[in-house]
Amino acid sequence: MPGGRISSQGWSIDSLEKEFPNFQPVERISALGRTHSAIEMAIKEYENRGIPLIISDFHQLATWDHDLLSQEWLTENYGGLETPVRDVHTRTDNMMTLREYLVYAAEIPHFTTEDEQSRFYGKDAVCTSEWAEWLTQNDGALPPYIFPYGDGDLFRYLDDSERPETLMTYFGIGDTYTPCHKDLCASVGQNLMTYTAPGSSSFWFFTPSDSSLLVSQHFHAIYGAELDFESTTLEPEDFSNFPCTVYICEQKLGDLVIVPRKSCHQVVNHGGLTIKTSWSRMIGKSLEEAIREECLIYHRVCRPEVYRVKLMLYRCITSANSNPSVLTHVDMPAMLSLFDEILASEYDETFEPPFSDTDDHVTCDFCHADIFSAFFECDRSCNEEGRSSEPQVHALCPSCYLEGRSCCSDIGMKAVRHQRASFSELLKERDEAVALVNNTAGRVVVQSLTKRSLANLRYNRILRAAVRLQKLRDSPSAQQTRRCSSLHKYDHSVAHTVTGVNYVSCTKCHRAHCVKHAMYGWKLYATQVIHGPQQPSSFHAQHQNQTQIFRSTYGKVFGTTVYAPIALSLSAEPNPELRLVIAATLFPHCELRGSVGLKRGYYDEVRVKSYAQRMAEKVSSRSQKLPTAAAETNGVEPSNEGSDDSLQEVKTPRPPATKRRSRPSASEVAPAGKRIKTERKKSRPSRFQEAHIPSEPDEESSSEDELGQLTPSETLFSPRKTTSALYATPQKQNPKQNPKQPQSEKSRKIAINAPNGRPSAQDDPNGLSEILLPPRRIKPPNNGRHEPVEESPNTRCSHGPDLLAILTKNLIQAMNAEREQPSIDNQFKTAAALQSLLGVHGVEEADIDTQLMIYVPQPNRPMQSIPPRQDPPSKHH
């Protein structure tokens, strides 16, 4: 079970591979007999492929220092060093001296027990200077390409004060672990096993680089958790349910593990004491995927960026201007292309923000992103609103401000620029690097860029839209309200009013959306909404074109509830606005940490919910929306709980139901002595009316203790066919006017070898044919006269009991089983039962949860790739 205690006792690579079909061992190569250049070529190959690699036998090289890399040397030289340790049972952090931990590791059993109170894992300890020096020896065991801050690491271009510390040491004992996680900013990880007690090792589980978003969706759907929060620990059985290949390996002494970028991985230590040295490297592909994908996810879920990738890119360009030899290690044209995207997002031709009062390192107080150039600063302390006991001046990145995230006062935020450099200086550094690249190549490789040409580039104009939003909030139109009447299936919200700032309309299609629903309905990001339609015809073509691109490329991913896994990558999407739309759609959850007086934005939700949780809430919300006598009498409208705080609901109360005067009976209007026979026409129930349930259910279905709070009588939808439909008078059909509709695949399978196209009761005990097959033509009783017929439990399904009650009962039982014993199997059963119930009644699959891309993962499915997209032609582009 995820989050429980893990025991690696009895694990082996062979047994795990045989038990779980989607497990695949990591490829190994030996360092013996290979030069540094050969090892470097192998590492680069696997970096490009995005799969892990193990280079073994380093401890058998002559350059391996057994005395230095030993437990005894550490105890003698650094025994009093304070080391952070984590209790894996309670997930609390403490401090121990290194000598105390090594003694503790020698005494504790190798495997966890049920009554064990604590088990400590020494993680993120400082690597000693002697070990760091040994790692970076030019004639040492490791190739220089993978040295920390070496030629293959872009961290080397940051200043010492700007460079994060990634070289760490880990002290593990059996059944200690790191939760499932990804390394920061798509970096490449290196992990070298420097010491092991006899019989000790570490088991690793990896996913490939191209499955990063797929695994994140899996975490949302199954565990209701965010992968980037590193809060979920999985068993091998949980990895077997991943919708992708899982690579496994056992790391032993002298093994160097190369962790691919964006790989979701987990480490479980086995046996006695193990000591590992680990560090991260940023390569060119890491920087590209960090800027175009990972930082967009961090912005949505509010994970600290730490590595300062925009500043790293800027330092790389300035270093090349001062030292042209940098071009031999860096793909400068690709770096300049990334820098152009950053410049476009930080540029506004109509406004140049003033410099900030501080030149220190500034991070966004909401999403914790590193501030590169422009940001929004609160010009008043938020304690004026009574939200904080101490004055706080907040800084927000332009992306957060544009998405509606703000401090306690929206109009108190002003745009400023960091003192690092003005925009003209940034553009000058870029042009110098362009001239260097073109002179080195002897031809024009990269075009020069001016402010005028920069304004015409198709990049995200984040700062320009944010500054426009700030001006709109200060204008009188900010007090005006508009009505967003978007009641579509993506979030089932009620009509609401928004300010005139957060509103856009299309006159050609006569529809209006707020910022949130413009993303759901038109696939438009906040930049396109805030800028608004300059020309109605071009705006209509814009949102039509973007919606068509989204559906044609990602419709298979986002349009269904159950689908084959598809490798999806945000960095591969050429449309910058569409990248932001997908990121906001896939990652609606944000977690505020350590900030007071901040408000969530348009696209934010409070917490991640699993598939089962969302389906249970959807069942509850739909049952509340069913019309009841009390609601019609009292004029009560269902509330929209969990809606965005920035949206104000419009609740139009129904007028109280007036008592209608009853029609006079036949005896009142008929002449004396004559009685007119009348019949009350039976009304057909609507689709969302409560279905008929037998008045005397059996004991099993009515037991509240066995089924929980819900009972089968609380059904969701009415049947699609009623008694009046079964006993309707046959109508003559003209084949030309009403061609016969083909039966579905499932209907044809049921009707095979069945007399008159109808299966027998043995073949179809639940009466499924009455739902899937066309209604049979039954001769009406009483010579065609429609006499009132009393419904019975078997009226709709003549071959068995009521199918609706059966499916509802199955769903309730599955939900109760999952509540009592949470497991993957029970979650799948709940999802399957709900799919059966909704599928029978014709609910569209896209109606399940298109907003948050909830799906039922299919284990052991082969990966597919998204076909290359061809943008549809646009007349108004």
mmCIF file of C-alpha atoms in Angstrom, residues 95-383:
data_model
loop_
_atom_site.group_PDB
_atom_site.id
_atom_site.type_symbol
_atom_site.label_atom_id
_atom_site.label_comp_id
_atom_site.label_asym_id
_atom_site.label_seq_id
_atom_site.Cartn_x
_atom_site.Cartn_y
_atom_site.Cartn_z
ATOM 1 C CA MET A 95 20.229 15.680 13.592
ATOM 2 C CA MET A 96 22.874 13.145 14.633
ATOM 3 C CA THR A 97 26.630 13.156 14.637
ATOM 4 C CA LEU A 98 28.123 10.925 11.977
ATOM 5 C CA ARG A 99 29.675 8.672 14.633
ATOM 6 C CA GLU A 100 26.309 8.208 16.370
ATOM 7 C CA TYR A 101 24.602 7.270 13.124
ATOM 8 C CA LEU A 102 27.262 4.735 12.111
ATOM 9 C CA VAL A 103 26.942 3.046 15.517
ATOM 10 C CA TYR A 104 23.149 3.091 15.166
ATOM 11 C CA ALA A 105 23.403 1.535 11.674
ATOM 12 C CA ALA A 106 25.519 -1.349 12.994
ATOM 13 C CA GLU A 107 23.040 -2.213 15.767
ATOM 14 C CA ILE A 108 19.621 -1.945 14.089
ATOM 15 C CA PRO A 109 18.181 -5.017 12.297
ATOM 16 C CA HIS A 110 18.575 -5.054 8.529
ATOM 17 C CA PHE A 111 14.821 -5.187 7.871
ATOM 18 C CA THR A 112 11.912 -3.350 9.433
ATOM 19 C CA THR A 113 9.449 -4.956 11.818
ATOM 20 C CA GLU A 114 5.841 -4.174 12.669
ATOM 21 C CA ASP A 115 6.590 -2.950 16.199
ATOM 22 C CA GLU A 116 9.528 -0.800 15.119
ATOM 23 C CA GLN A 117 9.161 2.816 16.231
ATOM 24 C CA SER A 118 11.798 4.535 14.116
ATOM 25 C CA ARG A 119 14.291 3.893 11.301
ATOM 26 C CA PHE A 120 16.665 6.693 10.345
ATOM 27 C CA TYR A 121 18.067 7.486 6.911
ATOM 28 C CA GLY A 122 21.033 9.839 6.623
ATOM 29 C CA LYS A 123 20.141 11.878 3.542
ATOM 30 C CA ASP A 124 21.408 15.114 2.003
ATOM 31 C CA ALA A 125 24.577 15.086 4.102
ATOM 32 C CA VAL A 126 27.479 17.302 3.074
ATOM 33 C CA CYS A 127 30.117 15.592 0.952
ATOM 34 C CA THR A 128 33.582 15.936 2.485
ATOM 35 C CA SER A 129 36.141 18.044 0.668
ATOM 36 C CA GLU A 130 38.496 15.051 0.374
ATOM 37 C CA TRP A 131 35.835 12.967 -1.357
ATOM 38 C CA ALA A 132 34.935 15.864 -3.682
ATOM 39 C CA GLU A 133 38.586 16.281 -4.619
ATOM 40 C CA TRP A 134 38.916 12.546 -5.344
ATOM 41 C CA LEU A 135 35.819 12.606 -7.558
ATOM 42 C CA THR A 136 37.175 15.416 -9.739
ATOM 43 C CA GLN A 137 40.680 14.112 -10.377
ATOM 44 C CA ASN A 138 41.480 14.327 -14.089
ATOM 45 C CA ASP A 139 43.295 11.013 -14.049
ATOM 46 C CA GLY A 140 40.870 9.458 -11.579
ATOM 47 C CA ALA A 141 38.215 6.786 -11.860
ATOM 48 C CA LEU A 142 35.420 8.944 -13.316
ATOM 49 C CA PRO A 143 35.394 10.593 -16.767
ATOM 50 C CA PRO A 144 35.721 14.422 -16.640
ATOM 51 C CA TYR A 145 32.468 14.833 -18.588
ATOM 52 C CA ILE A 146 30.385 13.964 -15.513
ATOM 53 C CA PHE A 147 32.435 15.884 -12.944
ATOM 54 C CA PRO A 148 30.408 18.187 -10.671
ATOM 55 C CA TYR A 149 30.663 21.641 -12.289
ATOM 56 C CA GLY A 150 32.739 20.137 -15.114
ATOM 57 C CA ASP A 151 32.596 20.598 -18.885
ATOM 58 C CA GLY A 152 29.335 18.647 -19.110
ATOM 59 C CA ASP A 153 27.599 20.691 -16.426
ATOM 60 C CA LEU A 154 26.019 24.107 -17.050
ATOM 61 C CA PHE A 155 26.194 24.850 -13.307
ATOM 62 C CA ARG A 156 29.819 25.837 -13.898
ATOM 63 C CA TYR A 157 28.720 29.136 -15.507
ATOM 64 C CA LEU A 158 26.964 30.374 -12.369
ATOM 65 C CA ASP A 159 28.877 32.425 -9.837
ATOM 66 C CA ASP A 160 29.831 30.753 -6.570
ATOM 67 C CA SER A 161 27.144 32.699 -4.707
ATOM 68 C CA GLU A 162 24.522 31.717 -7.287
ATOM 69 C CA ARG A 163 25.445 28.043 -7.620
ATOM 70 C CA PRO A 164 23.328 25.531 -5.632
ATOM 71 C CA GLU A 165 25.024 22.693 -3.782
ATOM 72 C CA THR A 166 24.136 19.393 -5.450
ATOM 73 C CA LEU A 167 27.006 17.160 -4.248
ATOM 74 C CA MET A 168 25.556 15.130 -1.382
ATOM 75 C CA THR A 169 26.293 11.976 0.631
ATOM 76 C CA TYR A 170 23.643 9.435 1.666
ATOM 77 C CA PHE A 171 23.944 6.950 4.546
ATOM 78 C CA GLY A 172 21.328 4.225 4.289
ATOM 79 C CA ILE A 173 20.426 1.012 6.084
ATOM 80 C CA GLY A 174 18.013 -1.715 5.053
ATOM 81 C CA ASP A 175 14.407 -0.634 4.373
ATOM 82 C CA THR A 176 15.194 3.078 4.350
ATOM 83 C CA TYR A 177 14.210 4.835 1.164
ATOM 84 C CA THR A 178 13.636 8.028 -0.748
ATOM 85 C CA PRO A 179 10.015 8.549 -1.885
ATOM 86 C CA CYS A 180 9.045 8.529 -5.547
ATOM 87 C CA HIS A 181 10.309 11.785 -7.056
ATOM 88 C CA LYS A 182 11.916 13.590 -9.974
ATOM 89 C CA ASP A 183 15.222 15.418 -9.809
ATOM 90 C CA LEU A 184 14.941 19.191 -9.987
ATOM 91 C CA CYS A 185 14.654 21.035 -13.300
ATOM 92 C CA ALA A 186 15.154 17.993 -15.559
ATOM 93 C CA SER A 187 18.724 17.565 -14.346
ATOM 94 C CA VAL A 188 20.721 14.368 -14.919
ATOM 95 C CA GLY A 189 21.578 12.495 -11.730
ATOM 96 C CA GLN A 190 24.780 10.612 -10.883
ATOM 97 C CA ASN A 191 24.891 8.246 -7.904
ATOM 98 C CA LEU A 192 28.083 6.341 -6.999
ATOM 99 C CA MET A 193 28.061 3.561 -4.395
ATOM 100 C CA THR A 194 31.270 4.190 -2.429
ATOM 101 C CA TYR A 195 30.843 1.775 0.500
ATOM 102 C CA THR A 196 28.636 -1.203 1.387
ATOM 103 C CA ALA A 197 28.513 -3.568 4.315
ATOM 104 C CA PRO A 198 28.666 -7.256 3.313
ATOM 105 C CA GLY A 199 25.494 -8.279 1.481
ATOM 106 C CA SER A 200 24.137 -4.716 1.256
ATOM 107 C CA SER A 201 22.831 -2.943 -1.827
ATOM 108 C CA SER A 202 20.136 -0.547 -3.052
ATOM 109 C CA PHE A 203 17.157 -1.255 -5.320
ATOM 110 C CA TRP A 204 16.172 1.399 -7.857
ATOM 111 C CA PHE A 205 12.939 1.889 -9.804
ATOM 112 C CA PHE A 206 12.937 4.277 -12.812
ATOM 113 C CA THR A 207 10.552 5.492 -15.483
ATOM 114 C CA PRO A 208 11.778 6.795 -18.868
ATOM 115 C CA SER A 209 12.072 10.513 -19.523
ATOM 116 C CA ASP A 210 9.174 10.691 -21.980
ATOM 117 C CA SER A 211 6.700 9.298 -19.406
ATOM 118 C CA SER A 212 7.020 12.158 -16.944
ATOM 119 C CA LEU A 213 3.597 13.744 -17.497
ATOM 120 C CA LEU A 214 1.959 10.346 -17.804
ATOM 121 C CA VAL A 215 3.265 9.312 -14.383
ATOM 122 C CA SER A 216 2.111 12.639 -12.922
ATOM 123 C CA GLN A 217 -1.414 11.948 -14.188
ATOM 124 C CA HIS A 218 -1.187 8.466 -12.700
ATOM 125 C CA PHE A 219 -0.337 9.967 -9.305
ATOM 126 C CA HIS A 220 -3.280 12.344 -9.555
ATOM 127 C CA ALA A 221 -5.745 9.643 -10.531
ATOM 128 C CA ILE A 222 -4.703 6.812 -8.218
ATOM 129 C CA TYR A 223 -3.105 8.387 -5.157
ATOM 130 C CA GLY A 224 -4.557 11.891 -5.172
ATOM 131 C CA ALA A 225 -0.984 13.171 -4.735
ATOM 132 C CA GLU A 226 1.426 15.439 -6.555
ATOM 133 C CA LEU A 227 4.580 13.747 -7.828
ATOM 134 C CA ASP A 228 6.687 16.889 -7.363
ATOM 135 C CA PHE A 229 5.904 17.041 -3.627
ATOM 136 C CA GLU A 230 7.850 13.789 -2.990
ATOM 137 C CA SER A 231 5.266 12.515 -0.526
ATOM 138 C CA THR A 232 4.382 9.063 -1.913
ATOM 139 C CA THR A 233 6.310 5.831 -1.406
ATOM 140 C CA LEU A 234 5.403 2.859 -3.561
ATOM 141 C CA GLU A 235 5.699 -0.915 -3.381
ATOM 142 C CA PRO A 236 6.768 -2.977 -6.410
ATOM 143 C CA GLU A 237 3.091 -3.872 -6.925
ATOM 144 C CA ASP A 238 2.324 -0.165 -7.305
ATOM 145 C CA PHE A 239 5.032 0.264 -9.937
ATOM 146 C CA SER A 240 3.560 -2.684 -11.827
ATOM 147 C CA ASN A 241 0.395 -0.619 -12.388
ATOM 148 C CA PHE A 242 2.309 2.221 -14.042
ATOM 149 C CA PRO A 243 1.185 2.823 -17.648
ATOM 150 C CA CYS A 244 4.779 2.668 -18.881
ATOM 151 C CA THR A 245 7.925 0.587 -18.673
ATOM 152 C CA VAL A 246 9.614 0.531 -15.251
ATOM 153 C CA TYR A 247 13.379 -0.044 -15.186
ATOM 154 C CA ILE A 248 14.822 -1.787 -12.138
ATOM 155 C CA CYS A 249 18.363 -2.390 -10.920
ATOM 156 C CA GLU A 250 20.323 -3.393 -7.829
ATOM 157 C CA GLN A 251 23.180 -1.014 -7.086
ATOM 158 C CA LYS A 252 26.240 -2.537 -5.455
ATOM 159 C CA LEU A 253 29.721 -1.361 -4.535
ATOM 160 C CA GLY A 254 31.418 0.545 -7.363
ATOM 161 C CA ASP A 255 28.219 1.007 -9.403
ATOM 162 C CA LEU A 256 27.566 4.440 -10.914
ATOM 163 C CA VAL A 257 23.867 4.991 -11.674
ATOM 164 C CA ILE A 258 22.941 7.556 -14.341
ATOM 165 C CA VAL A 259 19.414 8.855 -13.656
ATOM 166 C CA PRO A 260 17.776 10.266 -16.809
ATOM 167 C CA ARG A 261 16.209 13.702 -16.748
ATOM 168 C CA LYS A 262 12.543 13.906 -15.639
ATOM 169 C CA SER A 263 12.664 10.239 -14.567
ATOM 170 C CA CYS A 264 10.357 9.331 -11.703
ATOM 171 C CA HIS A 265 12.521 7.115 -9.481
ATOM 172 C CA GLN A 266 12.586 5.609 -6.023
ATOM 173 C CA VAL A 267 15.468 4.058 -4.048
ATOM 174 C CA VAL A 268 15.070 1.361 -1.366
ATOM 175 C CA ASN A 269 18.154 0.311 0.597
ATOM 176 C CA HIS A 270 18.711 -3.384 1.290
ATOM 177 C CA GLY A 271 20.688 -5.098 4.069
ATOM 178 C CA GLY A 272 23.246 -3.223 6.151
ATOM 179 C CA LEU A 273 24.985 0.116 5.786
ATOM 180 C CA THR A 274 25.391 1.700 2.342
ATOM 181 C CA ILE A 275 27.156 4.995 1.569
ATOM 182 C CA LYS A 276 26.488 6.763 -1.720
ATOM 183 C CA THR A 277 27.699 10.024 -3.243
ATOM 184 C CA SER A 278 25.263 11.825 -5.513
ATOM 185 C CA TRP A 279 25.249 14.994 -7.622
ATOM 186 C CA SER A 280 23.212 16.562 -10.422
ATOM 187 C CA ARG A 281 24.237 18.017 -13.779
ATOM 188 C CA MET A 282 22.426 20.408 -16.076
ATOM 189 C CA ILE A 283 22.951 19.690 -19.769
ATOM 190 C CA GLY A 284 21.569 21.589 -22.751
ATOM 191 C CA LYS A 285 18.506 19.356 -23.022
ATOM 192 C CA SER A 286 17.902 19.795 -19.289
ATOM 193 C CA LEU A 287 17.854 23.570 -19.652
ATOM 194 C CA GLU A 288 15.409 23.390 -22.563
ATOM 195 C CA GLU A 289 12.994 21.033 -20.779
ATOM 196 C CA ALA A 290 13.294 22.989 -17.539
ATOM 197 C CA ILE A 291 12.268 26.284 -19.154
ATOM 198 C CA ARG A 292 9.587 24.865 -21.445
ATOM 199 C CA GLU A 293 8.108 22.204 -19.175
ATOM 200 C CA GLU A 294 9.389 21.662 -15.636
ATOM 201 C CA CYS A 295 9.283 25.308 -14.554
ATOM 202 C CA LEU A 296 5.734 25.562 -15.901
ATOM 203 C CA ILE A 297 4.773 22.636 -13.638
ATOM 204 C CA TYR A 298 6.627 24.137 -10.662
ATOM 205 C CA HIS A 299 4.777 27.381 -11.273
ATOM 206 C CA ARG A 300 1.461 25.547 -11.124
ATOM 207 C CA VAL A 301 2.133 23.342 -8.067
ATOM 208 C CA CYS A 302 4.333 25.920 -6.267
ATOM 209 C CA ARG A 303 7.501 23.845 -6.013
ATOM 210 C CA PRO A 304 10.660 25.915 -5.416
ATOM 211 C CA GLU A 305 12.810 26.158 -8.524
ATOM 212 C CA VAL A 306 16.183 26.233 -6.643
ATOM 213 C CA TYR A 307 18.404 25.849 -9.734
ATOM 214 C CA ARG A 308 17.717 29.332 -11.224
ATOM 215 C CA VAL A 309 17.575 28.133 -14.817
ATOM 216 C CA LYS A 310 16.904 31.527 -16.451
ATOM 217 C CA LEU A 311 19.897 33.050 -14.723
ATOM 218 C CA MET A 312 21.948 29.976 -15.677
ATOM 219 C CA LEU A 313 21.062 30.523 -19.326
ATOM 220 C CA TYR A 314 21.985 34.208 -19.106
ATOM 221 C CA ARG A 315 25.348 33.439 -17.453
ATOM 222 C CA CYS A 316 26.054 30.863 -20.148
ATOM 223 C CA ILE A 317 25.583 33.498 -22.873
ATOM 224 C CA THR A 318 27.659 36.147 -21.108
ATOM 225 C CA SER A 319 30.432 33.594 -20.460
ATOM 226 C CA ALA A 320 30.570 32.813 -24.175
ATOM 227 C CA ASN A 321 30.937 36.521 -24.950
ATOM 228 C CA SER A 322 33.954 36.768 -22.661
ATOM 229 C CA ASN A 323 35.376 33.305 -23.435
ATOM 230 C CA PRO A 324 34.617 31.964 -26.958
ATOM 231 C CA SER A 325 35.864 28.481 -25.994
ATOM 232 C CA VAL A 326 32.485 27.979 -24.320
ATOM 233 C CA LEU A 327 31.037 27.347 -27.786
ATOM 234 C CA THR A 328 32.815 23.983 -27.899
ATOM 235 C CA HIS A 329 30.771 22.724 -24.916
ATOM 236 C CA VAL A 330 27.432 24.477 -25.460
ATOM 237 C CA ASP A 331 24.946 24.480 -28.331
ATOM 238 C CA MET A 332 24.751 28.266 -28.461
ATOM 239 C CA PRO A 333 22.063 28.587 -31.192
ATOM 240 C CA ALA A 334 19.724 26.479 -29.046
ATOM 241 C CA MET A 335 20.590 28.573 -25.992
ATOM 242 C CA LEU A 336 19.824 31.775 -27.889
ATOM 243 C CA SER A 337 16.467 30.413 -28.994
ATOM 244 C CA LEU A 338 15.562 29.764 -25.353
ATOM 245 C CA PHE A 339 16.796 33.215 -24.388
ATOM 246 C CA ASP A 340 14.538 34.772 -27.024
ATOM 247 C CA GLU A 341 11.528 33.180 -25.318
ATOM 248 C CA ILE A 342 12.601 34.646 -21.988
ATOM 249 C CA LEU A 343 13.153 38.094 -23.483
ATOM 250 C CA ALA A 344 9.737 38.026 -25.154
ATOM 251 C CA SER A 345 8.037 37.097 -21.895
ATOM 252 C CA GLU A 346 9.908 39.866 -20.019
ATOM 253 C CA TYR A 347 9.316 42.657 -22.568
ATOM 254 C CA ASP A 348 6.609 45.270 -22.866
ATOM 255 C CA GLU A 349 7.047 47.840 -25.623
ATOM 256 C CA THR A 350 4.522 50.177 -23.996
ATOM 257 C CA PHE A 351 6.018 50.286 -20.513
ATOM 258 C CA GLU A 352 9.477 49.982 -18.970
ATOM 259 C CA PRO A 353 9.202 49.069 -15.256
ATOM 260 C CA PRO A 354 11.398 51.050 -12.864
ATOM 261 C CA PHE A 355 14.227 49.343 -10.999
ATOM 262 C CA SER A 356 13.505 47.684 -7.690
ATOM 263 C CA ASP A 357 15.058 48.927 -4.458
ATOM 264 C CA THR A 358 16.801 45.598 -3.839
ATOM 265 C CA ASP A 359 19.544 43.845 -5.771
ATOM 266 C CA ASP A 360 19.367 40.645 -3.715
ATOM 267 C CA HIS A 361 18.129 37.278 -4.875
ATOM 268 C CA VAL A 362 14.346 37.609 -5.286
ATOM 269 C CA THR A 363 11.908 34.713 -5.526
ATOM 270 C CA CYS A 364 8.171 34.741 -6.130
ATOM 271 C CA ASP A 365 6.335 34.534 -2.824
ATOM 272 C CA PHE A 366 3.571 32.451 -4.377
ATOM 273 C CA CYS A 367 5.159 29.866 -6.702
ATOM 274 C CA HIS A 368 8.768 30.283 -5.398
ATOM 275 C CA ALA A 369 10.162 30.752 -8.906
ATOM 276 C CA ASP A 370 13.430 32.581 -9.353
ATOM 277 C CA ILE A 371 12.893 36.197 -10.450
ATOM 278 C CA PHE A 372 15.091 36.870 -13.466
ATOM 279 C CA SER A 373 14.163 40.399 -14.524
ATOM 280 C CA ALA A 374 10.686 41.866 -14.034
ATOM 281 C CA PHE A 375 8.286 41.168 -11.172
ATOM 282 C CA PHE A 376 5.398 42.748 -9.278
ATOM 283 C CA GLU A 377 5.968 44.205 -5.850
ATOM 284 C CA CYS A 378 3.393 45.177 -3.256
ATOM 285 C CA ASP A 379 3.700 48.841 -2.342
ATOM 286 C CA ARG A 380 1.884 48.408 0.951
ATOM 287 C CA SER A 381 2.295 46.001 3.852
ATOM 288 C CA CYS A 382 -0.321 43.295 3.940
ATOM 289 C CA ASN A 383 -0.866 43.678 7.659
#
